[in-house]
CSV table of C-alpha atoms in Angstrom, one decimal:
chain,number,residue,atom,x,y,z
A,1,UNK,CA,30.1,11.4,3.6
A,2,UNK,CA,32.4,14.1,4.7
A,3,UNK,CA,31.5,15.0,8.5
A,4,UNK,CA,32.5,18.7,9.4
A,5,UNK,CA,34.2,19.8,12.9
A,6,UNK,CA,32.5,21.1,15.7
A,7,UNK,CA,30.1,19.0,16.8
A,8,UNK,CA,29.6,20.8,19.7
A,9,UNK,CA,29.6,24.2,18.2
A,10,UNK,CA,26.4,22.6,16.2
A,11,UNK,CA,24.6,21.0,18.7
A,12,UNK,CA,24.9,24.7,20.4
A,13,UNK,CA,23.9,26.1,17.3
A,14,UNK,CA,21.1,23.9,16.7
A,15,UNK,CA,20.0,24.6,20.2
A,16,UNK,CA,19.9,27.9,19.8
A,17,UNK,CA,17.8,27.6,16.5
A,18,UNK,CA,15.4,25.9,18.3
A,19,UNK,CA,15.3,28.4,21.0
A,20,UNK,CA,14.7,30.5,18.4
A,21,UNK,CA,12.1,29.1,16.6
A,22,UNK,CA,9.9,28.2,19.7
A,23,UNK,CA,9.8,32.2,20.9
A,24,UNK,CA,9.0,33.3,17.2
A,25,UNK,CA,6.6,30.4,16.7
A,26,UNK,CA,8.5,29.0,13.8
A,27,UNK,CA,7.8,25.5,13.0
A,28,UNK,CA,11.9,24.3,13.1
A,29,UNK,CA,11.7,21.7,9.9
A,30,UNK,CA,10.5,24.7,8.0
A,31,UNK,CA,13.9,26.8,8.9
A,32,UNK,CA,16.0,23.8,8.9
A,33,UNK,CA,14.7,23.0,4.6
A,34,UNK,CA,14.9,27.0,3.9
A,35,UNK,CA,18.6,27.1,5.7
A,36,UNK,CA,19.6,23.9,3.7
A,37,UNK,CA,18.4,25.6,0.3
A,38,UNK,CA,20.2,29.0,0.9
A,39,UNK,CA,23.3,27.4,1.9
A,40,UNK,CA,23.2,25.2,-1.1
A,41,UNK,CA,22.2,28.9,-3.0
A,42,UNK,CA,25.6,30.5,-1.5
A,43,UNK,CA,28.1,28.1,-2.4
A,44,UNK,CA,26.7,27.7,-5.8
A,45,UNK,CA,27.1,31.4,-6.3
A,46,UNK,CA,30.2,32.2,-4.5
A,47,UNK,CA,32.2,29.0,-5.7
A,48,UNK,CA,30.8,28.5,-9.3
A,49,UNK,CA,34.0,26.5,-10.4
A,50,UNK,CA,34.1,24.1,-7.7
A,51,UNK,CA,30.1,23.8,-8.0
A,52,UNK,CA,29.9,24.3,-11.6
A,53,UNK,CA,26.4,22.0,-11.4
A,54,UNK,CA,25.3,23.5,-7.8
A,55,UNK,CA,25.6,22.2,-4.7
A,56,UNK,CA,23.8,20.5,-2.2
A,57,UNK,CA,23.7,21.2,1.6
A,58,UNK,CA,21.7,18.6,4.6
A,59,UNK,CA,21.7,19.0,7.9
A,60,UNK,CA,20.8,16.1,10.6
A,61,UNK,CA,18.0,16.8,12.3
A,62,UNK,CA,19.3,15.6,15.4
A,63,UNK,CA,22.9,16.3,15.6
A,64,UNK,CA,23.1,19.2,14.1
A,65,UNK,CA,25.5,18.3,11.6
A,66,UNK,CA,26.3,20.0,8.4
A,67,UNK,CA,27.2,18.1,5.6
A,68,UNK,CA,28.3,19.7,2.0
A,69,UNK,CA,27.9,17.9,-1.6
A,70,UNK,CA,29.4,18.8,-4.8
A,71,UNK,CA,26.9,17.3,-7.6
A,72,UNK,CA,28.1,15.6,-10.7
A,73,UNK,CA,26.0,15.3,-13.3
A,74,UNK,CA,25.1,11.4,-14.6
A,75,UNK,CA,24.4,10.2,-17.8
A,76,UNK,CA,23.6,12.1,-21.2
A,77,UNK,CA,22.4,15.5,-22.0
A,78,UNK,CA,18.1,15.6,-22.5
A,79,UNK,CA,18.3,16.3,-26.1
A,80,UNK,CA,14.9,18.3,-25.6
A,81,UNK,CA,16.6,20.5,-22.4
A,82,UNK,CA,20.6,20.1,-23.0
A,83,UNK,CA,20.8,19.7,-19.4
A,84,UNK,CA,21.3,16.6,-17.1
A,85,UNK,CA,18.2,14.9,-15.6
A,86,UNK,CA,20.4,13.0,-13.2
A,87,UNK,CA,23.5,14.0,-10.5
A,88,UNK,CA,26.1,12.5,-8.4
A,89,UNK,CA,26.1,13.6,-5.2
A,90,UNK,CA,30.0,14.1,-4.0
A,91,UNK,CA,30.6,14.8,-0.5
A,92,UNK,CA,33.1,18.2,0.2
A,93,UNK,CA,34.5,19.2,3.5
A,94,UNK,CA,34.5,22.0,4.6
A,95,UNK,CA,35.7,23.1,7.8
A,96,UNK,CA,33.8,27.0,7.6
A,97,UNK,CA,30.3,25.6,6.9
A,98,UNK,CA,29.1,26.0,10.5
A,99,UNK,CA,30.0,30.2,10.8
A,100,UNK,CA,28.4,30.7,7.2
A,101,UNK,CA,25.1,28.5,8.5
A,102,UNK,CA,24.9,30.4,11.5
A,103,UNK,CA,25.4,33.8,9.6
A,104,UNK,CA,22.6,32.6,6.9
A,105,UNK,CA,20.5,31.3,9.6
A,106,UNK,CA,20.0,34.9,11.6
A,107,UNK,CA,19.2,36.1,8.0
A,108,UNK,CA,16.5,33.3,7.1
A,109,UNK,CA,15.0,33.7,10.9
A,110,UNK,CA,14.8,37.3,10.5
A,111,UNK,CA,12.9,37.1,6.9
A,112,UNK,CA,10.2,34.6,7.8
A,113,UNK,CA,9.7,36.6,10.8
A,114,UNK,CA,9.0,39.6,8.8
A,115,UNK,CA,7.0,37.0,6.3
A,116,UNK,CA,4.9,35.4,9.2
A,117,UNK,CA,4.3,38.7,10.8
A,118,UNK,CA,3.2,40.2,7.0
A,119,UNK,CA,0.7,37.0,6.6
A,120,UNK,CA,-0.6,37.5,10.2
A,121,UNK,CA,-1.4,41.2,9.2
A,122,UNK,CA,-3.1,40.1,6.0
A,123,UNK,CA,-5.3,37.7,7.5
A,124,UNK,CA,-6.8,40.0,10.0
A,125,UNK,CA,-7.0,43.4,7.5
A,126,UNK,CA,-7.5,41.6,4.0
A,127,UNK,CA,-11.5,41.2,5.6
A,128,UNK,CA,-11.3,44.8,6.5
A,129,UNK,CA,-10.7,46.8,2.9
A,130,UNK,CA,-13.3,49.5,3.0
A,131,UNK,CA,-13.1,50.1,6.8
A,132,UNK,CA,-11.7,53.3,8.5
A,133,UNK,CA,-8.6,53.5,10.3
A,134,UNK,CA,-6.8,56.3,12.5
A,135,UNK,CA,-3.3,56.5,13.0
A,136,UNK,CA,-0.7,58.5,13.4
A,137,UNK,CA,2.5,59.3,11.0
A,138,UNK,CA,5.8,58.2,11.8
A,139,UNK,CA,7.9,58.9,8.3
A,140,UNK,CA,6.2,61.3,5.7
A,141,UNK,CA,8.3,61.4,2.2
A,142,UNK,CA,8.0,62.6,-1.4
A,143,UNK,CA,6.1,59.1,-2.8
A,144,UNK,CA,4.4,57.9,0.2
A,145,UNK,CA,3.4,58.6,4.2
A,146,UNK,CA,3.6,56.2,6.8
A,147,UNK,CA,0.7,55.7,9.3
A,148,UNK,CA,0.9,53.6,12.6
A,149,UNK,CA,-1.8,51.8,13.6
A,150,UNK,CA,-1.0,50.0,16.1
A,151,UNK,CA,2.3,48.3,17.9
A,152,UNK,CA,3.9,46.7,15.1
A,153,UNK,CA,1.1,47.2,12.5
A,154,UNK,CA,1.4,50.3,9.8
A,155,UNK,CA,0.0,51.1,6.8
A,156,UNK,CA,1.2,53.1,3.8
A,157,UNK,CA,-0.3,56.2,2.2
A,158,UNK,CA,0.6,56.6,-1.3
A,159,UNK,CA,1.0,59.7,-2.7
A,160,UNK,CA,2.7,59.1,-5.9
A,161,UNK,CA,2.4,62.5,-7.8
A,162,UNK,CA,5.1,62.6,-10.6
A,163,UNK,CA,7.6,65.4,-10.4
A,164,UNK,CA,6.9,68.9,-12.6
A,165,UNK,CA,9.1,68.6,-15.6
A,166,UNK,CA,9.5,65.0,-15.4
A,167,UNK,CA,7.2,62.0,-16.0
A,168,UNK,CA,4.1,61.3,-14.5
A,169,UNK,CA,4.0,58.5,-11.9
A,170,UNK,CA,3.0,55.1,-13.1
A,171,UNK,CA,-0.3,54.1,-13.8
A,172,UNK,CA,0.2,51.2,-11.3
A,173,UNK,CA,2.0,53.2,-8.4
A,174,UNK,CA,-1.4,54.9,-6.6
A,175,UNK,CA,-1.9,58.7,-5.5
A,176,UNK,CA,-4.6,58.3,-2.5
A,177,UNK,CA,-3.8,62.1,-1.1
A,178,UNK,CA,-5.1,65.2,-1.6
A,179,UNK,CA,-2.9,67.3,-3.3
A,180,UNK,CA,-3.5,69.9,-0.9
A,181,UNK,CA,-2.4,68.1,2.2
A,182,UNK,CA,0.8,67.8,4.0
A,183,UNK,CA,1.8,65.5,6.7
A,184,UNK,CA,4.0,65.8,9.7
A,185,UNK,CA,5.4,63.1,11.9
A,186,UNK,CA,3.3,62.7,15.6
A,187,UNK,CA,0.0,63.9,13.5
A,188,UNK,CA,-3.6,61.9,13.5
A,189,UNK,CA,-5.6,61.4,10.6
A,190,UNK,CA,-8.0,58.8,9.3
A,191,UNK,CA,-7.9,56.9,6.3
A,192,UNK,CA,-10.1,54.1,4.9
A,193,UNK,CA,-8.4,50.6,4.1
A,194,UNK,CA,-7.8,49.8,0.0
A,195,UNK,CA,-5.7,47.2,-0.5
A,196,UNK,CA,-4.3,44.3,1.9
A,197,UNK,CA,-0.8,43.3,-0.4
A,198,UNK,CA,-0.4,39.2,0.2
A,199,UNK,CA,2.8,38.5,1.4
A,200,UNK,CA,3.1,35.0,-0.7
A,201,UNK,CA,2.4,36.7,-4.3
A,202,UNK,CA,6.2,37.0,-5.6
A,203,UNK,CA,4.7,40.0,-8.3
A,204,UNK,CA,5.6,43.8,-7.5
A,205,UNK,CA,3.6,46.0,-8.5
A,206,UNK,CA,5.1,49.0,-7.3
A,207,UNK,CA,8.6,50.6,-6.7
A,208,UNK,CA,10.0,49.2,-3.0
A,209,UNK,CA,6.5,47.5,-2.2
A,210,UNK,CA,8.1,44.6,-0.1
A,211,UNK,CA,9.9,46.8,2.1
A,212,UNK,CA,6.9,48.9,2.5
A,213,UNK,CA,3.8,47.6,5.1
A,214,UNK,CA,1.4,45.7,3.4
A,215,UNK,CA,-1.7,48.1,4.3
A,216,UNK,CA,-2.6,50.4,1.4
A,217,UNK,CA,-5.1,53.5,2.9
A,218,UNK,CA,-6.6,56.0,1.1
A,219,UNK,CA,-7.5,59.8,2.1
A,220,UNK,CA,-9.0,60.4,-1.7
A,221,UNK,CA,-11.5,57.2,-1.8
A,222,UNK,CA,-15.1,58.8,-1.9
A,223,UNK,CA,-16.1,56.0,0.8
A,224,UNK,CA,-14.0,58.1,3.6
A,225,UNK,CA,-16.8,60.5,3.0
A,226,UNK,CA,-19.1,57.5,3.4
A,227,UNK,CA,-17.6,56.2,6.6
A,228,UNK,CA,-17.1,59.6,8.3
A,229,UNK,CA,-20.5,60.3,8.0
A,230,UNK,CA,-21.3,56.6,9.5
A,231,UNK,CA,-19.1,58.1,12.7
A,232,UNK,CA,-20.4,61.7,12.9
A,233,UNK,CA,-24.3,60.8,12.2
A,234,UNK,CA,-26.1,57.9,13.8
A,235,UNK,CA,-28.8,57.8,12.0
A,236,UNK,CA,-26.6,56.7,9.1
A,237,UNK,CA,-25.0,54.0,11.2
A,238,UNK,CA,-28.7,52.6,12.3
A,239,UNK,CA,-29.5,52.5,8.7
A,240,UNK,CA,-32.5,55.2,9.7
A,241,UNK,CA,-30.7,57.6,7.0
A,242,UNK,CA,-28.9,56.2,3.7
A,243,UNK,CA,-26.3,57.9,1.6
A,244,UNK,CA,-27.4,57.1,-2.1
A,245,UNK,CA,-24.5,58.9,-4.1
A,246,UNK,CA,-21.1,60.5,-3.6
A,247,UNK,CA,-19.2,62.8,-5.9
A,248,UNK,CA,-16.2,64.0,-4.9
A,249,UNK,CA,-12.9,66.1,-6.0
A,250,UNK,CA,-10.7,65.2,-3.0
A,251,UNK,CA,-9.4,68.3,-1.0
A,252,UNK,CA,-11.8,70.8,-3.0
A,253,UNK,CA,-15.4,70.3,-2.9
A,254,UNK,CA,-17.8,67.2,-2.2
A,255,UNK,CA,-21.7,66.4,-2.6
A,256,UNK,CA,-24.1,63.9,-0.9
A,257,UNK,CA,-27.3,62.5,-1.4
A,258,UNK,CA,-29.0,61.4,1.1
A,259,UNK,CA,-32.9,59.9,2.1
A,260,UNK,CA,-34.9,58.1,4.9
A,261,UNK,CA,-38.1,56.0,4.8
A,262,UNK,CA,-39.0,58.1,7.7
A,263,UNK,CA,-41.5,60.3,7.1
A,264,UNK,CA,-40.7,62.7,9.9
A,265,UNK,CA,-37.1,62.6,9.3
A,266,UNK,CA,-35.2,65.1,7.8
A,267,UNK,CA,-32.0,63.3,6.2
A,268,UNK,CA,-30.1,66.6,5.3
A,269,UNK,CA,-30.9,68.0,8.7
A,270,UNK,CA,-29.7,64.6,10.7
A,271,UNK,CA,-26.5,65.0,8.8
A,272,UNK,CA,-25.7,68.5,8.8
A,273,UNK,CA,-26.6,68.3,12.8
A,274,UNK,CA,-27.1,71.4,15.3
A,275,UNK,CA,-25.8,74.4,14.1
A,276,UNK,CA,-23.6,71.9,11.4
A,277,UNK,CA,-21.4,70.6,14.1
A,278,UNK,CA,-21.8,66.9,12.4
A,279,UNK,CA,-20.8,68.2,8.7
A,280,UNK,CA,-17.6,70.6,10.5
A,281,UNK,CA,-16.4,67.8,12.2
A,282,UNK,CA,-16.2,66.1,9.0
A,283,UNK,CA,-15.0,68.5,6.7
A,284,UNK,CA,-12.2,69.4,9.8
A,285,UNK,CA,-11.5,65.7,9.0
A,286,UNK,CA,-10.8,66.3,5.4
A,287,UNK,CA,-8.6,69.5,6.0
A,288,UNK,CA,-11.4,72.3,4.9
A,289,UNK,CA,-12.6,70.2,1.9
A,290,UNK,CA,-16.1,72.1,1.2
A,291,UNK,CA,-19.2,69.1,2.0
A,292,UNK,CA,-22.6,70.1,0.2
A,293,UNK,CA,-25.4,67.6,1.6
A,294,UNK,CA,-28.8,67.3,-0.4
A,295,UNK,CA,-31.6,65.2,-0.8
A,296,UNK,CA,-31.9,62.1,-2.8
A,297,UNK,CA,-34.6,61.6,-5.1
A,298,UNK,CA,-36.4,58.8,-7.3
A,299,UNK,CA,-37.8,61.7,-9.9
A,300,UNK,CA,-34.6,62.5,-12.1
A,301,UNK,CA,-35.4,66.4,-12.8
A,302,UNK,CA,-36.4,67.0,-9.0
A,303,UNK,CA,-32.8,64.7,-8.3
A,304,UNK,CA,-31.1,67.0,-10.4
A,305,UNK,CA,-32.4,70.4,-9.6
A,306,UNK,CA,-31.6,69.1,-5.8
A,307,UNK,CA,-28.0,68.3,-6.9
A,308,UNK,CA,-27.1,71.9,-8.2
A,309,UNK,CA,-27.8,73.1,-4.6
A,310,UNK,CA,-26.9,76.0,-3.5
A,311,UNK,CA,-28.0,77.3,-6.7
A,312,UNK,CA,-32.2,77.9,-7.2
A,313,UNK,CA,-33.1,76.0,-10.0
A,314,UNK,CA,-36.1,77.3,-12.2
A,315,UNK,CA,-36.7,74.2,-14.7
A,316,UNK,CA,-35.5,70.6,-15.3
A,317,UNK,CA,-35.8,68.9,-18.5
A,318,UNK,CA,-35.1,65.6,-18.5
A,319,UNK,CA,-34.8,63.1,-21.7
A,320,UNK,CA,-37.9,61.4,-21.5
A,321,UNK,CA,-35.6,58.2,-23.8
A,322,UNK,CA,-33.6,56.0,-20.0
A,323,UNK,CA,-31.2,55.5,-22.5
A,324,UNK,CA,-30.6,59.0,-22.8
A,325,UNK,CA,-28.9,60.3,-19.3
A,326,UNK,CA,-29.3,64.0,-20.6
A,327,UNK,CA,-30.9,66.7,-18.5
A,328,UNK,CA,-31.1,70.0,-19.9
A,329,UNK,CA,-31.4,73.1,-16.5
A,330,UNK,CA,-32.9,76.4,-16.5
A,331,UNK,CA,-32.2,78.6,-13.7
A,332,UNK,CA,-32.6,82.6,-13.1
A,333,UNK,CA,-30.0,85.1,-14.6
A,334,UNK,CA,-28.3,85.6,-11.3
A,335,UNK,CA,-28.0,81.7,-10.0
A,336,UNK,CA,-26.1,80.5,-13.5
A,337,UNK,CA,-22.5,81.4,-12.0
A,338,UNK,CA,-23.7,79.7,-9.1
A,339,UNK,CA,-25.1,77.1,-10.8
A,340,UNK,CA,-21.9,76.0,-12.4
A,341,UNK,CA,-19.6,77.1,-10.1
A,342,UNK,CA,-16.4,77.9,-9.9
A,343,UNK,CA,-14.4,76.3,-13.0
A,344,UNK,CA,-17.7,74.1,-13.8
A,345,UNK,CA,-16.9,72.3,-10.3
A,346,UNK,CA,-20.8,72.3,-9.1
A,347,UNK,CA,-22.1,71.2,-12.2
A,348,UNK,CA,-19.8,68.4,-12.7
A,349,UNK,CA,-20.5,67.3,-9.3
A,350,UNK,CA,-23.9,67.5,-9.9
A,351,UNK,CA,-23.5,65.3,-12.9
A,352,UNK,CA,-21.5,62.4,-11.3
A,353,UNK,CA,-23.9,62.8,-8.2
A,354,UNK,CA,-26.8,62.3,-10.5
A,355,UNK,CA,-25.3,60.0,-13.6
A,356,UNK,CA,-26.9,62.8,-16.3
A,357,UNK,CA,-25.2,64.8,-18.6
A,358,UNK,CA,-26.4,68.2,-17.5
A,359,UNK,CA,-26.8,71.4,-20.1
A,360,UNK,CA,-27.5,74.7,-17.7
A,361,UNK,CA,-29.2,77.5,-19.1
A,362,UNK,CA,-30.1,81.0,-17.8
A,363,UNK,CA,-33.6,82.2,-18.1
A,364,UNK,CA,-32.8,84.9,-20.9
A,365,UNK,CA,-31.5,82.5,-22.6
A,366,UNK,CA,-33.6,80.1,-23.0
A,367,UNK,CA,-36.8,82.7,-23.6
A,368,UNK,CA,-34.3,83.7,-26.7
A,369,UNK,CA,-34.2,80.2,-27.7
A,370,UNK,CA,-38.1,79.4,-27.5
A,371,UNK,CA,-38.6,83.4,-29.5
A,372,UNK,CA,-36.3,81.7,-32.3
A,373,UNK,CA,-38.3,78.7,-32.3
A,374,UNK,CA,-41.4,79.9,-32.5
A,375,UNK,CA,-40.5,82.7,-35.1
A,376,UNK,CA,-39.2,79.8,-37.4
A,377,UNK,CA,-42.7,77.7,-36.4
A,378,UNK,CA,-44.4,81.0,-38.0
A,379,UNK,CA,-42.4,81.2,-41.0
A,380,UNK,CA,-43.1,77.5,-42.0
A,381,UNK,CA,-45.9,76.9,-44.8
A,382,UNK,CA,-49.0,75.6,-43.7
A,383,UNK,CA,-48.5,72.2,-45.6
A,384,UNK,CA,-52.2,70.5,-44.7
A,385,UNK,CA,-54.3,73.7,-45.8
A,386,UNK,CA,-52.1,75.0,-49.3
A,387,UNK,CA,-53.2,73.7,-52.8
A,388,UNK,CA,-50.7,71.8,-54.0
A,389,UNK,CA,-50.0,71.8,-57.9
A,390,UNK,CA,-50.4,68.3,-59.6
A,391,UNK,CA,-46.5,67.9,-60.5
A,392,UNK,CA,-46.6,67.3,-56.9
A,393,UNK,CA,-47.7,64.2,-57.3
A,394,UNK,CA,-51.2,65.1,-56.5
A,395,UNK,CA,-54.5,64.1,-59.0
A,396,UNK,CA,-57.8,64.6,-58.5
A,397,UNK,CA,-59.1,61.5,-57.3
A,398,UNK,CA,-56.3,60.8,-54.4
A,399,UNK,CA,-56.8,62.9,-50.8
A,400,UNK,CA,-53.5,62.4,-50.1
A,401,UNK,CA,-50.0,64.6,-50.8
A,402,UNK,CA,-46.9,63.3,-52.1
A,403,UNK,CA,-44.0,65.1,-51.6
A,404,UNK,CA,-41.6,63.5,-54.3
């Protein structure tokens, strides 16, 4: 066994480890197995032809002593594998082995720091995905912003958009931002809590995600709606008012639904608050992004007609077959722009706020329609009171009519 020099360099060394490990709560065989393999790792990789079957590195737990092996492989070939089962373990000195540990040992200290600190972050926020946070950004760049929580704890904010002219970002690599927002370093904002990434999962997902904080938040989620309402309105917190449905097109326009058991509450009115200071604070929130607020309801053509707010509606008709989410809408000549709104935004909100396909009409329209209808209705033959001729299939004895 080949002993290398410097014992007291290593005892210094190892004392210093130690040191180490107390302060970053480390637990020291841990460091001293993960230091043996990377040294083993190193020579291996720098050396191949003097470790052409790897190497092998120990060090004495109490001494501090390095010792380096060279291993030989034993035996035959596995016919199955064509590699050795068994080695020879040859012992190499090497007077340099202490300055290479102590260089590899800063390095492995420093990345189960970051590893423990990572696990330590998942552990508290992994039970808070869906949860608000506010923080404020410290690095803002093309794919992604930076939010800090708190001392030591960040989160990222994806925003990956694709560049014009090139291809579009991965389906895997997120875009939680509003197209329409911008962020600068020093600013507040809120953000809700997606995705907790667990430090012991080798798999990356997306571009750089180890070197990137292991909190994913989102300012396009519809539950930030959800949870800024929960701060601004406290009937919602208490329960007393519910938010049944949210449809939203982050940065442009949102809708609501809300309802109470309580009789002698207004929902939309505990949520728009007085003079609509609870509804500005949240749309100032969300940068300007427009929040309509209307009242849930368990009759589908009353839920719908309440959806298409702020347009009057005249008529709902909904498709009496549950299977059948379709809803057709008839509303006055001058409410149908509004109704639909600009670029069909209102109505498709209106549809995902409601789940039904929704057909809007004007009023002229649809007294054309029922005109045509009823002029074809006319123009039919009265089937039950003609004579019909006997190559019909009729004969004199039967009271019914064949139609063959």
């Amino acid at each position: 066994m080949a002993q290398t020099k410097g014992s007291e360099h290593n005892n210094e060394m190892m004392e210093a480890l130690m040191a180490l490990c107390h302060e970053r709560h480390i637990d020291e065989l841990y460091l001293l197995d993960r230091l043996e393999q990377s040294l083993a790792k190193s020579y291996s990789e720098l050396d191949p032809q003097k470790f052409p079957y790897g190497a092998k590195v120990t060090i004495d737990r109490t001494s501090g002593k390095f010792f380096l092996y060279r291993l030989e492989p034993v035996g035959e070939e596995n016919p199955e594998t064509g590699e050795y089962d068994e080695f020879e373990e040859v012992a190499v000195d090497d007077p340099g082995i202490s300055r290479i540990a102590a260089l590899h040992a800063k390095s492995e200290i420093a990345a189960i720091s970051r590893n423990a600190a990572r696990q330590l972050i998942y552990e508290e926020f992994s039970q808070r995905i869906g949860d608000i946070i506010t923080g404020t950004v410290i690095q803002s760049v093309p794919d992604f912003t930076i939010i800090k929580i708190r001392e030591g704890i960040e989160a990222e904010l994806p925003h990956f958009r694709g560049v014009e002219g090139h291809d579009e970002a991965r389906p895997d690599e997120l875009n939680e931002s509003p197209a329409n927002e911008h962020y600068q370093v020093g600013q507040r904002i809120k953000a809700l809590i997606i995705q907790v990434r667990d430090p012991q999962t080798r798999m990356q997902s997306v571009r750089g995600e180890m070197s990137r904080p292991s909190i994913v938040v989102s300012r396009n989620h519809p539950d930030l709606l959800r949870r800024l309402f929960e701060l601004e309105v406290p009937e919602i917190y208490d329960g007393v008012v519910e938010i049944d449905s949210i449809a939203r097109e982050p940065g442009r326009r949102s809708k609501i639904a809300v309802s109470t058991l309580d009789d002698h509450l207004d929902p939309v009115g505990a949520c728009v608050g007085p003079k609509g200071t609870r509804v500005r604070n949240v749309v100032a929130e969300l940068r300007g992004e427009r929040v309509d607020v209307v009242r849930w309801s368990d009759d589908p053509a009353q839920r719908v007609a309440n959806a298409l707010s702020p347009a009057r509606v005249s008529r709902v008709i909904v498709d009496p077959d549950p299977e059948r989410t379709y809803a057709t809408v008839i509303v006055p000549d001058d409410q149908l722009s509004l109704a639909i709104g600009k670029k069909g935004q209102n109505a498709r909100l209106a549809a995902r706020l409601t789940g039904y396909h929704i057909d809007i009409k004007n009023e002229s329209l649809a007294q054309s329609l029922i005109a045509k209808f009823q002029q074809k209705a006319n123009e039919v033959p009265d089937l039950v009171d003609a004579e019909p001729e006997m190559p019909l299939g009729m004969d004199d004895s039967d009271n019914t009519v064949s139609l063959i």
